Short mmCIF file of C-alpha atoms in Angstrom, two decimals:
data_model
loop_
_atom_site.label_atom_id
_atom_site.label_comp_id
_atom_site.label_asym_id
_atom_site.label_seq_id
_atom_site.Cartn_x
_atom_site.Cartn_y
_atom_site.Cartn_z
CA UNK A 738 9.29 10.95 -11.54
CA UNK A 739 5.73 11.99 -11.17
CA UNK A 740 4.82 13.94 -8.39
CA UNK A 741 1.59 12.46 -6.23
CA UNK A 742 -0.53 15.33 -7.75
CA UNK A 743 0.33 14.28 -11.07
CA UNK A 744 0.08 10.78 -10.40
CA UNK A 745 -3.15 11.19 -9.24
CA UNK A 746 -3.93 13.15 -12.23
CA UNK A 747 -3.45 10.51 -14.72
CA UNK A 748 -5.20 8.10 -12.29
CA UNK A 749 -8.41 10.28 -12.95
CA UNK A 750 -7.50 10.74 -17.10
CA UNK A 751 -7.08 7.23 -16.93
CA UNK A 752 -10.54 6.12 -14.97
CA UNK A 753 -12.38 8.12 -17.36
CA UNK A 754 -11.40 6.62 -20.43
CA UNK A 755 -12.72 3.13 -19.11
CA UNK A 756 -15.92 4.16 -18.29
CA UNK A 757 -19.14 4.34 -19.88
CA UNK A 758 -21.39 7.54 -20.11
CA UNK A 759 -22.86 7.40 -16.85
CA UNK A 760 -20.97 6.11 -14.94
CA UNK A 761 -18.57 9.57 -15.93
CA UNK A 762 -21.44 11.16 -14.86
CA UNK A 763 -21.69 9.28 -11.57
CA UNK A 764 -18.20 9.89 -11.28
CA UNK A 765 -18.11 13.78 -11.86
CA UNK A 766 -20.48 13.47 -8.93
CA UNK A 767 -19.10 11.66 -6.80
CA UNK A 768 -15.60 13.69 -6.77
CA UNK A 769 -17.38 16.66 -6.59
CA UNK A 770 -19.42 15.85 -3.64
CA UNK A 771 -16.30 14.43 -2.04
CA UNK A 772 -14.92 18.09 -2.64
CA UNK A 773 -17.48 19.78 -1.00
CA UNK A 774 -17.37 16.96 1.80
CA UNK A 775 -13.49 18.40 2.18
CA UNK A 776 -14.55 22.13 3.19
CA UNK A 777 -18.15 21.42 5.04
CA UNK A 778 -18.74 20.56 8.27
CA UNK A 779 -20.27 17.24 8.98
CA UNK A 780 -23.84 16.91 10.12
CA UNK A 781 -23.79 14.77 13.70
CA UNK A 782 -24.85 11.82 13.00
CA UNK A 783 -24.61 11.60 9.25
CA UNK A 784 -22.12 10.72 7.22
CA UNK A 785 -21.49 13.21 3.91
CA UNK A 786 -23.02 11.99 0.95
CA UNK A 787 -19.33 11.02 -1.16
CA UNK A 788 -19.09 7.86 1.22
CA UNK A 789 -22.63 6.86 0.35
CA UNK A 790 -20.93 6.74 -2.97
CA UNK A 791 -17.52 5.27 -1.58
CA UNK A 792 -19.19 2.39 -1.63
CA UNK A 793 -21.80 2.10 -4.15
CA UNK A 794 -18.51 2.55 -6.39
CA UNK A 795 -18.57 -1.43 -7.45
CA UNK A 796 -21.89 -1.23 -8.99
CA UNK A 797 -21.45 2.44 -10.68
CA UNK A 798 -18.19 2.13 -11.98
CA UNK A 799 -19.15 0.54 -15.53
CA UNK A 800 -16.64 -0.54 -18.49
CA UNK A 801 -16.87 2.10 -21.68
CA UNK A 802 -17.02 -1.48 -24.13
CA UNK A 803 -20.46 -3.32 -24.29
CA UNK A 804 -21.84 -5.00 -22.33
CA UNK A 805 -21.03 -2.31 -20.13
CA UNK A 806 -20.25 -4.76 -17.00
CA UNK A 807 -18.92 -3.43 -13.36
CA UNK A 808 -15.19 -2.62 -13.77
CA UNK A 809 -13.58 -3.63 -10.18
CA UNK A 810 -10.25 -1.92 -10.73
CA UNK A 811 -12.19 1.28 -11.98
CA UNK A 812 -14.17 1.01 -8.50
CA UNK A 813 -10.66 0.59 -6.82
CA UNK A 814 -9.41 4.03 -8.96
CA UNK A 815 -12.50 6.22 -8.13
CA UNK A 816 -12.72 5.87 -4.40
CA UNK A 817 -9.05 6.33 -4.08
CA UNK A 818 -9.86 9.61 -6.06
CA UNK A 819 -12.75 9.93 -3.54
CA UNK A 820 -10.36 9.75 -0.61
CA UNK A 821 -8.46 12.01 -2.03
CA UNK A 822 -11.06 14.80 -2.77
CA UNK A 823 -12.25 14.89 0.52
CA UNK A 824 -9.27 14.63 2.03
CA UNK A 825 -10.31 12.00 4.30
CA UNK A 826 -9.04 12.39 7.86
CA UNK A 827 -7.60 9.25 9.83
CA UNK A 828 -11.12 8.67 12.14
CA UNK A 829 -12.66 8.61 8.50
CA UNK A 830 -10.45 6.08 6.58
CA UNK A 831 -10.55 3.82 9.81
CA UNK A 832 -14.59 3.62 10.16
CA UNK A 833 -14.30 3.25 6.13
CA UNK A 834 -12.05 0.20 6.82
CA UNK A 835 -13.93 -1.03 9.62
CA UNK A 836 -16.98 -1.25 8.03
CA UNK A 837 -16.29 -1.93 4.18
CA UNK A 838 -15.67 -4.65 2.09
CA UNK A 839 -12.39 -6.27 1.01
CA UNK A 840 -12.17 -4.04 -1.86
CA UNK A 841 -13.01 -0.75 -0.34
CA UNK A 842 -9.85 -2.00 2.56
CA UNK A 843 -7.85 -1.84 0.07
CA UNK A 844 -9.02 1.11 -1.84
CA UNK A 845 -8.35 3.41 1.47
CA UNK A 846 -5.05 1.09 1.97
CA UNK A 847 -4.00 2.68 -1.81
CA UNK A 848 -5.00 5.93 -0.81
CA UNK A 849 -2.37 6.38 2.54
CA UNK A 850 0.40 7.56 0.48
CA UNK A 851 -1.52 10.02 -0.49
CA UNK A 852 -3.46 11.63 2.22
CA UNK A 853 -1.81 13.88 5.50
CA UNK A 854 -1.94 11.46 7.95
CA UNK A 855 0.87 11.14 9.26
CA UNK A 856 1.93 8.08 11.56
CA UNK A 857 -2.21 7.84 12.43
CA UNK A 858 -3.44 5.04 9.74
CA UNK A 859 -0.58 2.30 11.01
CA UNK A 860 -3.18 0.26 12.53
CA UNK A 861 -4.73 0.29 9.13
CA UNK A 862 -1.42 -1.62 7.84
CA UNK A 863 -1.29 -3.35 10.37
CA UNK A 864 -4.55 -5.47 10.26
CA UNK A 865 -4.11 -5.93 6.64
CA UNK A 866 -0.76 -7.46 7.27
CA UNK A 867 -2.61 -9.94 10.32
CA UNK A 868 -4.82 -10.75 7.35
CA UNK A 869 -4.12 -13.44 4.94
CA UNK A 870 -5.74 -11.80 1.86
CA UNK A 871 -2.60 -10.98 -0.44
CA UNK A 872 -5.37 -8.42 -1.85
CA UNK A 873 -4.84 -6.41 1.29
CA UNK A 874 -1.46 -7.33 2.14
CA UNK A 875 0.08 -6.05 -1.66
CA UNK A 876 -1.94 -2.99 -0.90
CA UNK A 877 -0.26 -2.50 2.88
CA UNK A 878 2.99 -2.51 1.67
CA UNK A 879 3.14 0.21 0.05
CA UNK A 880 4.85 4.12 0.08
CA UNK A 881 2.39 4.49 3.32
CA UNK A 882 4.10 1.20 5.25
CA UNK A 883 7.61 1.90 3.71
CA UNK A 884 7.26 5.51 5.02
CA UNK A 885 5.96 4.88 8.75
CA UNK A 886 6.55 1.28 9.97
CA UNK A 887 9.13 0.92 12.53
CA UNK A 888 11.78 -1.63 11.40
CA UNK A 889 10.44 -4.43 13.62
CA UNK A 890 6.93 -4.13 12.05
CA UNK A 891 8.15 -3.90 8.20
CA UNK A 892 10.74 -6.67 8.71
CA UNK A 893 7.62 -8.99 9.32
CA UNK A 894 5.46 -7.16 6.58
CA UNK A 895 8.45 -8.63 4.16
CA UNK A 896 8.27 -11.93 5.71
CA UNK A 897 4.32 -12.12 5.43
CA UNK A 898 4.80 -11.23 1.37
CA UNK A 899 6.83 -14.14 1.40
CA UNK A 900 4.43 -16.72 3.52
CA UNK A 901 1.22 -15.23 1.42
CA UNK A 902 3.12 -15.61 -2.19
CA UNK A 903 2.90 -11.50 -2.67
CA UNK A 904 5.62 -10.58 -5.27
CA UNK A 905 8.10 -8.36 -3.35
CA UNK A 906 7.59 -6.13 -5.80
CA UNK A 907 5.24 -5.01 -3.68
CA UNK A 908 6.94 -3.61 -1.40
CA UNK A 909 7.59 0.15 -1.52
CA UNK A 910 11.07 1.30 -1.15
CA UNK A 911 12.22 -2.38 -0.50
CA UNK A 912 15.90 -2.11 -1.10
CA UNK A 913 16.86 0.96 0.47
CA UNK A 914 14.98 -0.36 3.44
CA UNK A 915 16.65 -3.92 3.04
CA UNK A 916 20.04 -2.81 2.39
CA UNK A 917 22.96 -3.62 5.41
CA UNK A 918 19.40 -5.00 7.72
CA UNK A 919 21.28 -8.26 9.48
CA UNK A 920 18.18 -8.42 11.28
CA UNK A 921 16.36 -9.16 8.40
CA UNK A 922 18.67 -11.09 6.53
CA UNK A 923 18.80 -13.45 9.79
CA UNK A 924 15.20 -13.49 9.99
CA UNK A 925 14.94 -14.25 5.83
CA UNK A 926 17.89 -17.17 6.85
CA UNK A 927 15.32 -18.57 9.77
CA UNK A 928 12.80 -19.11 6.68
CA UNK A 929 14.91 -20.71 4.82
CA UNK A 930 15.89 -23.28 7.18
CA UNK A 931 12.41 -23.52 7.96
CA UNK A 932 11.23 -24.55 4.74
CA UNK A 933 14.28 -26.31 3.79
CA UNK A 934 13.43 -28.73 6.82
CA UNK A 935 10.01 -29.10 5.91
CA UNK A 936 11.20 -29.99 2.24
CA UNK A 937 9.57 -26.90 0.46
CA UNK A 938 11.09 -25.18 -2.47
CA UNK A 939 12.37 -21.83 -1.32
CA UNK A 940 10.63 -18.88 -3.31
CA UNK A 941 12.69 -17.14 -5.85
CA UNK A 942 11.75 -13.74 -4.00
CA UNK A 943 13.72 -15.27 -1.04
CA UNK A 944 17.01 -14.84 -2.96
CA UNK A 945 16.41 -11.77 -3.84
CA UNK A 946 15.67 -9.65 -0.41
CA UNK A 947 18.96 -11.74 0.98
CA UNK A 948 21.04 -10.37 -1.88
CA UNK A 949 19.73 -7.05 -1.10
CA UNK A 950 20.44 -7.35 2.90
CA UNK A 951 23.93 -7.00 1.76
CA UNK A 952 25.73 -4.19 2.66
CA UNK A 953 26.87 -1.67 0.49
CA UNK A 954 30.81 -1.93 -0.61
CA UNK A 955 31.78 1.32 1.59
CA UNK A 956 29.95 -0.77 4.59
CA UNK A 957 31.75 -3.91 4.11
CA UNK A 958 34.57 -5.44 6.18
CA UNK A 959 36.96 -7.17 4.28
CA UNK A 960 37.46 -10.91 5.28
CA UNK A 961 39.83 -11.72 7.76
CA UNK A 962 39.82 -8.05 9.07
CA UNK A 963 38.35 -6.78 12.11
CA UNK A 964 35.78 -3.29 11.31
CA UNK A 965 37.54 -0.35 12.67
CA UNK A 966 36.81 0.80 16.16
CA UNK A 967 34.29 3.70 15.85
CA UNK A 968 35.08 6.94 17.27
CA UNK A 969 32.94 8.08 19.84
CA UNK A 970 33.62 11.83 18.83
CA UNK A 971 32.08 11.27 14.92
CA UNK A 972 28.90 10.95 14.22
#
């Protein structure tokens, strides 16, 4: 398994190879300046020059084949490279998400896992997952969400995959997270029902988080046996 600073590696091997001439150069730049952004201190008033380029990314970010068109997911790749080079603190990916686009949401969405933030960016989450953009809402369920949600919060981040038609592939860490949850596997039951009543198929993706609410064989009771009475001495 790749380690983040490797992943991130390729990331940047990869985005290169997809661009055209200058937009490498405008790249080069832009991770450098996001770099220096990291160890300066910020002017009052002014942001540092990387976000100017945070979001100029869409029109910079050209394809290497003729005719040499904007490449969105290239865009997406260099400002999470961006965030990642400056080390973006929480105040800076939430006025980044306040004020961007769609696609530069989701770029500092992508970027979570990989920043030291800590518990700070949940709000980020969780207005992506109040959104109905499956964009944004694949993006929010990721590493970031699987690694700081509370269980309430993530149990409905699974259910709004499932309203929004987001693969639950998706979702980071899903079946560790899913396994032995009879909260969620009553909650994934209530949506069943649901659409049952109002005669709608039930998405395949349904099956598959109830099969994985299932407890393990160690946790099971077996049927017609009462679980054992816990002792209050082990842990």
């Amino acid at each position: 398994m790749l380690t983040p600073e490797q992943r991130l590696d390729h990331l940047h091997t990869s985005l290169r190879a997809r661009l055209d001439t200058p937009a490498r150069t405008w790249l080069t730049t832009a991770l450098t300046e996001a770099a220096q952004g990291a160890e300066a201190t910020p002017a009052v008033g002014a942001p540092p020059a990387w976000e100017t380029r945070f979001a100029s990314a869409g029109r910079c970010c050209t394809r290497h084949e003729p005719p040499h068109e904007p490449d969105p997911e290239a865009a997406e790749a260099a400002r999470v490279l961006m965030l990642c080079r400056a080390r973006a603190d929480a105040p800076t990916v939430t006025r980044l998400a306040a004020h961007g686009t769609a696609a530069e949401r989701r770029a500092v969405l992508l970027a979570l896992p990989y920043l030291e933030l800590g518990p700070a960016a949940v709000p980020l989450v969780e207005d992506a997952l109040r959104t109905n953009d499956t964009w944004l809402v694949a993006a929010a369920v990721g590493p970031y969400a699987a690694r700081h949600l509370d269980a309430h919060a993530w149990r409905h981040a699974v259910l709004k995959c499932l309203f929004t038609g987001v693969p639950l592939s998706a979702v980071a860490e899903l079946a560790p997270r899913a396994r032995g949850d009879a909260e969620l596997a009553r909650m994934l039951r209530d949506y069943a029902r649901e659409r049952t009543a109002a005669g709608r198929d039930l998405p395949e993706d349904l099956h598959r988080a109830l099969a994985l609410t299932e407890p393990t064989p160690a946790h099971r009771t077996p049927v017609g046996r009462s679980p054992a009475p816990h002792n209050p001495t082990e842990p």
